[in-house]
Amino acid sequence: MDQNRWETWASLLHGEVSEPEIDSGLDEVGEKELKIGHRIYHSREKVAQVRKLKPAESAWAELEKSLSTPRAWWKEALKYAAVFIIAFLTAGGAFWFYQTGAVENESWASISAPNGQISNVTLFDGTNVWLNAGSTLTYKQSFNLNNREVVLDGEALFSVTKNEKSPFIVHAGASEIQVHGTQFNVKAYANDSKIATVLVEGEVEFRAGQQALMMVPGEQVLFSKNTGQLEKNKVDIAEHIAWKGGKIYFNDETLFALAQQLERWYEVKFAFASDELKSYRFTGVINKERSLEYTLKIIQEIRKVKFEFNKEQILIKDE
């Protein structure tokens, strides 16, 4: 087919010339090709319609295939009935959802940092939160409308937007921390025996049951889940928030606590050959940029323990 014929047909299909003007010059092959061109060109409308199909219409198409009798008026009516039923169920489901939510007060949302990752998020009130690996922050859908309360399982560094009318409250296990605008770190993993809060700047109140302590920058409050006791001491702030940059400092910590952190950062599982090994103590720093193998090698050199790898876990043994 020469280029001139293609251009002529394109002009015809777009209404730029009439059929009588070109019919006289077509042979049998040309007429056949022109008919094919017509069919291809006009099929574009059907293609556009198919692309606009909605789920309800798709559902009807599937239903229509299963009907063996010829198409009748009641089938057309059934098509619209199907659309109505789907719309009714959708609206009814939404009504049920909101009614259920009202009965249960309201729904909750959550943000998580899975093992191996550190996440950063800004809440609706402008508060910035860093979540350490294996941590989850949960809050009501009405957050920042009539409350600023969150529930923490794990470790997080909060930079709270100031709002004198609405205090920011972090619920962590059996304790809570209330602030108006400040920066602080909370470590409250469900499987840890203590909840630790370090104040970076501002002022917070740490509460646990009937006990309450006011904190100033540079102080740490430890709450024992087992005894319910509170203790407050001075700490190096930089060491306690260094995890945000991929480093964790250990100051006379147990090997058990160290293994828990390695599990969160490297997505592995540890097992101990004896309970005595869990109480081995360490002082140092873990750098997330280093490989797990490098970190374990350093631990072996410090305390002469051995790490035995298998498919499911890493067994810690005496050397």
Steps between C-alpha positions, in 0.01 A plus 500: 500500500646834398524795739254713297221243536548486881482879519184504283326239719599686816339815356181303423474346847544841662234658275741716302388350160185311390479137382382586144823693452714190546270201415560528130871443540480180711557150368358185667793471740476867587130476580563204732779681682286812533222298667751358746623851570143613570448216752826569680436874517145476632592232755684770697170607659434148625850479642447828683175367646667182621768706676225690686325188631421517869514204742118467492497473121785251509301296748200507264719381210606198704137430596383528141737223390329255732151570353417250225167649377484782241527854623159636606361818652521358851875445456543870431295573810709250696816684393379820663369305798847354547649850495241612755570203729876559488449869578261409783748253650780755471297769672372253758851379570618856552205568731576182698869593521432846637228376733733230631773760539261715697415210730865425555568873540728528196755321289876502540792534261860391540845563357772236522872466445562131424812320614799616303364850437485841669203717399419870520148642497331835563164481678197718419590756767850546359671279759796315351563140607794270434416131552773250576490153342222274628288792626134592453323828573119488527258792520129576465357628174395813690863582582555878502124564492419446867809321629872446443548155649709218356588147611859382455631145481873529436732801492433847364652847503230768515531867401161625617331807356404739778129535578405634844134404455569138404775311684682224313479167686700184428359179648775241546397183680379590849655849480436823316696814418320834468646804327389820328795553270841339537742233378546168676580133440290208623610138495210267583523169316242249622768237577729740691488496879529880526357810336757775453437868425774753428418870476690691232341844543197658663316346792297180537312318771549125526210316667457138605198419714498739795863598443608807306838661428580826326804485274752757379732467196775242545300283739387142450210334681492121521179317587525134602212291369574232760525713816315815394788715626611826345856630497648816352859573403721718280606360163683592180217605268702445181552132580129439558384652172790379284289207376328748263831524316564125507701461821409351837715547808511232769615586848535184711202338324427127500565275203127424504416869447767525233359197317151654505628812328690299240181307425316824427772653289616198302177295481649190661416277797732407786489208742715447809668170584466589870329767713839596644602641161210747508653682796837566334546877494627732227604860450547632148317612189319327212520665158216403268717575196719206597397147409358259756804277459732789586299587812492140622874471449557800728272348766689172482831675556368695800335218690624179337163368394425305185221553245377191319289569190218279371198561277260617772714674761843583637600299805719675758739266679806519721818489295 
